[in-house]
PDB file of C-alpha atoms in Angstrom:
ATOM      1  CA  MET A   1       1.914 -13.008 -23.836  1.00 37.00           C
ATOM      2  CA  LEU A   2       1.760  -9.247 -24.348  1.00 38.00           C
ATOM      3  CA  TRP A   3       2.316  -7.485 -21.058  1.00 42.00           C
ATOM      4  CA  ALA A   4       2.943  -3.800 -20.409  1.00 45.00           C
ATOM      5  CA  GLY A   5       3.591  -3.286 -24.104  1.00 43.00           C
ATOM      6  CA  ARG A   6       6.311  -5.935 -24.326  1.00 46.00           C
ATOM      7  CA  LEU A   7       6.181  -9.569 -25.401  1.00 40.00           C
ATOM      8  CA  PHE A   8       7.042 -12.046 -22.647  1.00 45.00           C
ATOM      9  CA  SER A   9       7.055 -15.799 -22.538  1.00 44.00           C
ATOM     10  CA  GLU A  10       5.464 -17.704 -19.672  1.00 41.00           C
ATOM     11  CA  VAL A  11       8.978 -18.541 -18.484  1.00 38.00           C
ATOM     12  CA  GLU A  12       9.839 -14.872 -18.040  1.00 45.00           C
ATOM     13  CA  ILE A  13       6.930 -14.016 -15.766  1.00 45.00           C
ATOM     14  CA  GLU A  14       4.807 -16.014 -13.387  1.00 45.00           C
ATOM     15  CA  MET A  15       1.208 -16.310 -14.424  1.00 48.00           C
ATOM     16  CA  GLU A  16      -1.862 -14.811 -12.720  1.00 59.00           C
ATOM     17  CA  ASN A  17      -0.328 -11.331 -12.302  1.00 81.00           C
ATOM     18  CA  LYS A  18       1.763 -12.365  -9.302  1.00 89.00           C
ATOM     19  CA  PHE A  19       4.832 -10.369  -8.346  1.00 93.00           C
ATOM     20  CA  TRP A  20       7.276  -9.906  -5.468  1.00 94.00           C
ATOM     21  CA  HIS A  21       8.269  -6.706  -3.654  1.00 95.00           C
ATOM     22  CA  VAL A  22      11.166  -6.398  -1.179  1.00 94.00           C
ATOM     23  CA  THR A  23      10.775  -4.146   1.843  1.00 92.00           C
ATOM     24  CA  SER A  24      11.807  -3.852   5.471  1.00 89.00           C
ATOM     25  CA  LEU A  25       9.870  -5.635   8.173  1.00 92.00           C
ATOM     26  CA  GLU A  26       9.328  -2.269   9.865  1.00 90.00           C
ATOM     27  CA  SER A  27       7.416  -0.985   6.810  1.00 92.00           C
ATOM     28  CA  VAL A  28       4.947  -3.873   6.674  1.00 94.00           C
ATOM     29  CA  PRO A  29       2.257  -2.589   9.098  1.00 94.00           C
ATOM     30  CA  SER A  30       1.942   0.685   7.165  1.00 95.00           C
ATOM     31  CA  ILE A  31       1.944  -1.137   3.813  1.00 96.00           C
ATOM     32  CA  LEU A  32      -0.783  -3.522   4.988  1.00 95.00           C
ATOM     33  CA  ARG A  33      -2.890  -0.487   5.960  1.00 95.00           C
ATOM     34  CA  ASN A  34      -2.128   1.857   3.053  1.00 97.00           C
ATOM     35  CA  GLY A  35      -0.839  -0.346   0.242  1.00 97.00           C
ATOM     36  CA  LEU A  36       2.291   0.341  -1.753  1.00 97.00           C
ATOM     37  CA  ILE A  37       2.549   3.986  -2.764  1.00 96.00           C
ATOM     38  CA  PRO A  38       4.786   4.960  -5.692  1.00 94.00           C
ATOM     39  CA  ARG A  39       7.618   7.175  -4.524  1.00 88.00           C
ATOM     40  CA  ILE A  40      11.276   7.951  -5.006  1.00 82.00           C
ATOM     41  CA  GLY A  41      12.826   6.308  -1.976  1.00 74.00           C
ATOM     42  CA  PRO A  42      16.463   6.299  -0.901  1.00 71.00           C
ATOM     43  CA  ARG A  43      17.529   3.508  -3.277  1.00 68.00           C
ATOM     44  CA  SER A  44      15.625   5.009  -6.232  1.00 67.00           C
ATOM     45  CA  SER A  45      17.043   8.457  -5.512  1.00 65.00           C
ATOM     46  CA  GLU A  46      20.558   7.075  -5.337  1.00 70.00           C
ATOM     47  CA  ALA A  47      19.985   5.322  -8.679  1.00 66.00           C
ATOM     48  CA  GLY A  48      18.885   8.616 -10.258  1.00 68.00           C
ATOM     49  CA  GLU A  49      15.209   7.722 -10.701  1.00 71.00           C
ATOM     50  CA  THR A  50      13.038  10.730 -11.565  1.00 71.00           C
ATOM     51  CA  GLU A  51       9.543   9.214 -11.466  1.00 84.00           C
ATOM     52  CA  PRO A  52       7.882   7.679  -8.399  1.00 88.00           C
ATOM     53  CA  GLY A  53       7.281   3.968  -8.643  1.00 90.00           C
ATOM     54  CA  VAL A  54       6.779   0.668  -6.861  1.00 94.00           C
ATOM     55  CA  TYR A  55       9.395  -1.829  -8.028  1.00 91.00           C
ATOM     56  CA  LEU A  56       8.273  -5.415  -8.504  1.00 93.00           C
ATOM     57  CA  PHE A  57       9.995  -8.630  -9.469  1.00 91.00           C
ATOM     58  CA  PRO A  58       8.111 -10.997 -11.794  1.00 89.00           C
ATOM     59  CA  THR A  59       9.689 -14.169 -10.347  1.00 88.00           C
ATOM     60  CA  TYR A  60      11.110 -15.368  -7.052  1.00 90.00           C
ATOM     61  CA  GLU A  61      14.323 -16.225  -8.882  1.00 90.00           C
ATOM     62  CA  ALA A  62      14.697 -12.545  -9.849  1.00 90.00           C
ATOM     63  CA  VAL A  63      14.223 -11.519  -6.185  1.00 90.00           C
ATOM     64  CA  GLU A  64      16.742 -14.092  -5.021  1.00 90.00           C
ATOM     65  CA  ASP A  65      19.300 -12.954  -7.585  1.00 89.00           C
ATOM     66  CA  ALA A  66      18.797  -9.272  -6.677  1.00 88.00           C
ATOM     67  CA  LEU A  67      19.123  -9.934  -2.942  1.00 87.00           C
ATOM     68  CA  MET A  68      22.313 -11.932  -3.469  1.00 88.00           C
ATOM     69  CA  ASN A  69      23.769  -9.122  -5.568  1.00 85.00           C
ATOM     70  CA  TRP A  70      22.920  -5.448  -6.115  1.00 80.00           C
ATOM     71  CA  LEU A  71      19.766  -5.143  -3.960  1.00 81.00           C
ATOM     72  CA  GLY A  72      21.251  -6.973  -1.005  1.00 74.00           C
ATOM     73  CA  ASP A  73      24.160  -4.520  -1.089  1.00 76.00           C
ATOM     74  CA  GLN A  74      21.725  -1.612  -0.634  1.00 79.00           C
ATOM     75  CA  PHE A  75      20.660  -2.728   2.859  1.00 80.00           C
ATOM     76  CA  PRO A  76      22.650  -3.058   6.087  1.00 80.00           C
ATOM     77  CA  ASP A  77      23.697  -6.626   6.924  1.00 80.00           C
ATOM     78  CA  ASP A  78      21.344  -6.687   9.921  1.00 83.00           C
ATOM     79  CA  ALA A  79      18.300  -5.429   7.967  1.00 83.00           C
ATOM     80  CA  ASN A  80      15.087  -7.382   8.513  1.00 89.00           C
ATOM     81  CA  LEU A  81      13.902  -7.776   4.941  1.00 90.00           C
ATOM     82  CA  VAL A  82      10.649  -9.360   3.898  1.00 93.00           C
ATOM     83  CA  LEU A  83       9.080 -10.279   0.599  1.00 94.00           C
ATOM     84  CA  LEU A  84       5.559  -9.195  -0.208  1.00 96.00           C
ATOM     85  CA  ARG A  85       3.628 -11.403  -2.599  1.00 95.00           C
ATOM     86  CA  ILE A  86       1.575  -9.119  -4.806  1.00 94.00           C
ATOM     87  CA  ARG A  87      -1.412 -10.312  -6.811  1.00 92.00           C
ATOM     88  CA  LEU A  88      -2.636  -7.605  -9.156  1.00 89.00           C
ATOM     89  CA  PRO A  89      -6.060  -7.550 -10.792  1.00 85.00           C
ATOM     90  CA  TYR A  90      -5.971  -8.769 -14.392  1.00 77.00           C
ATOM     91  CA  ASP A  91      -6.589  -5.273 -15.744  1.00 75.00           C
ATOM     92  CA  ALA A  92      -3.731  -3.837 -13.671  1.00 74.00           C
ATOM     93  CA  THR A  93      -1.035  -4.725 -16.180  1.00 68.00           C
ATOM     94  CA  THR A  94      -1.693  -1.289 -17.684  1.00 73.00           C
ATOM     95  CA  TRP A  95      -0.197   0.130 -14.446  1.00 75.00           C
ATOM     96  CA  LEU A  96       3.126  -1.552 -15.142  1.00 79.00           C
ATOM     97  CA  VAL A  97       6.149  -0.248 -16.965  1.00 79.00           C
ATOM     98  CA  VAL A  98       8.860  -2.592 -18.136  1.00 74.00           C
ATOM     99  CA  THR A  99      12.269  -1.156 -17.325  1.00 74.00           C
ATOM    100  CA  ASP A 100      15.495  -1.608 -19.243  1.00 73.00           C
ATOM    101  CA  ALA A 101      16.293  -4.302 -16.696  1.00 74.00           C
ATOM    102  CA  ASP A 102      14.451  -7.468 -17.662  1.00 74.00           C
ATOM    103  CA  TYR A 103      14.241  -8.643 -14.040  1.00 82.00           C
ATOM    104  CA  GLU A 104      11.855  -5.934 -12.807  1.00 85.00           C
ATOM    105  CA  VAL A 105       8.765  -3.936 -13.604  1.00 87.00           C
ATOM    106  CA  VAL A 106       7.514  -0.693 -12.086  1.00 89.00           C
ATOM    107  CA  SER A 107       4.000   0.312 -11.094  1.00 91.00           C
ATOM    108  CA  ARG A 108       3.403   4.041 -11.408  1.00 89.00           C
ATOM    109  CA  GLU A 109       0.034   3.533  -9.686  1.00 91.00           C
ATOM    110  CA  ALA A 110      -0.567   2.775  -6.007  1.00 95.00           C
ATOM    111  CA  ILE A 111      -1.011  -0.912  -5.265  1.00 95.00           C
ATOM    112  CA  PRO A 112      -3.921  -1.337  -2.841  1.00 95.00           C
ATOM    113  CA  ALA A 113      -3.336  -3.266   0.385  1.00 95.00           C
ATOM    114  CA  ASN A 114      -5.842  -5.908  -0.709  1.00 94.00           C
ATOM    115  CA  CYS A 115      -3.419  -6.876  -3.506  1.00 94.00           C
ATOM    116  CA  ILE A 116      -0.871  -8.058  -0.937  1.00 94.00           C
ATOM    117  CA  ALA A 117      -1.378 -11.807  -0.888  1.00 93.00           C
ATOM    118  CA  GLY A 118       1.252 -12.637   1.726  1.00 93.00           C
ATOM    119  CA  VAL A 119       4.341 -11.625   3.663  1.00 95.00           C
ATOM    120  CA  TYR A 120       7.377 -13.940   3.530  1.00 93.00           C
ATOM    121  CA  ASP A 121      10.900 -14.095   4.854  1.00 89.00           C
ATOM    122  CA  GLU A 122      13.870 -14.245   2.484  1.00 84.00           C
ATOM    123  CA  GLN A 123      13.635 -18.053   2.319  1.00 84.00           C
ATOM    124  CA  ARG A 124      10.034 -17.716   1.112  1.00 86.00           C
ATOM    125  CA  ARG A 125       8.514 -18.945   4.394  1.00 89.00           C
ATOM    126  CA  ARG A 126       5.187 -17.256   5.100  1.00 91.00           C
ATOM    127  CA  ILE A 127       5.119 -14.887   8.064  1.00 88.00           C
ATOM    128  CA  THR A 128       1.760 -15.349   9.744  1.00 71.00           C
ATOM    129  CA  ALA A 129       2.006 -12.916  12.653  1.00 61.00           C
ATOM    130  CA  LEU A 130       3.676  -9.529  12.737  1.00 60.00           C
ATOM    131  CA  ASP A 131       4.634  -7.555  15.824  1.00 51.00           C
ATOM    132  CA  SER A 132       3.428  -3.987  15.483  1.00 45.00           C
TER     133      SER A 132
END
């Protein structure tokens, strides 16, 4: 499958343009209203990123690995992290840039709120109600 200018197998990405995004629970109400806006946040700035983006993981296994390693180290131990399930339109793959890291892709375009298919805890249990 050709995706974002790079050849991937079905094993490397989940089908149907589904992705995962990690964020704080506190950010969810704003994200559900406004979508995911590309920006250079604290972690991107610290990593030396120069272009705004929304970082996505193509598989849950990639999220799990990141949270157990480098990404988990970026948050305080008591952080309330959630996983957003993102379902992009089929033509949205042109928004995505494959990074040098094969476990993530970046959207340089805003991801509308209606592309957020669900909010989950770190064990992939769906969160059905959010306190605002």
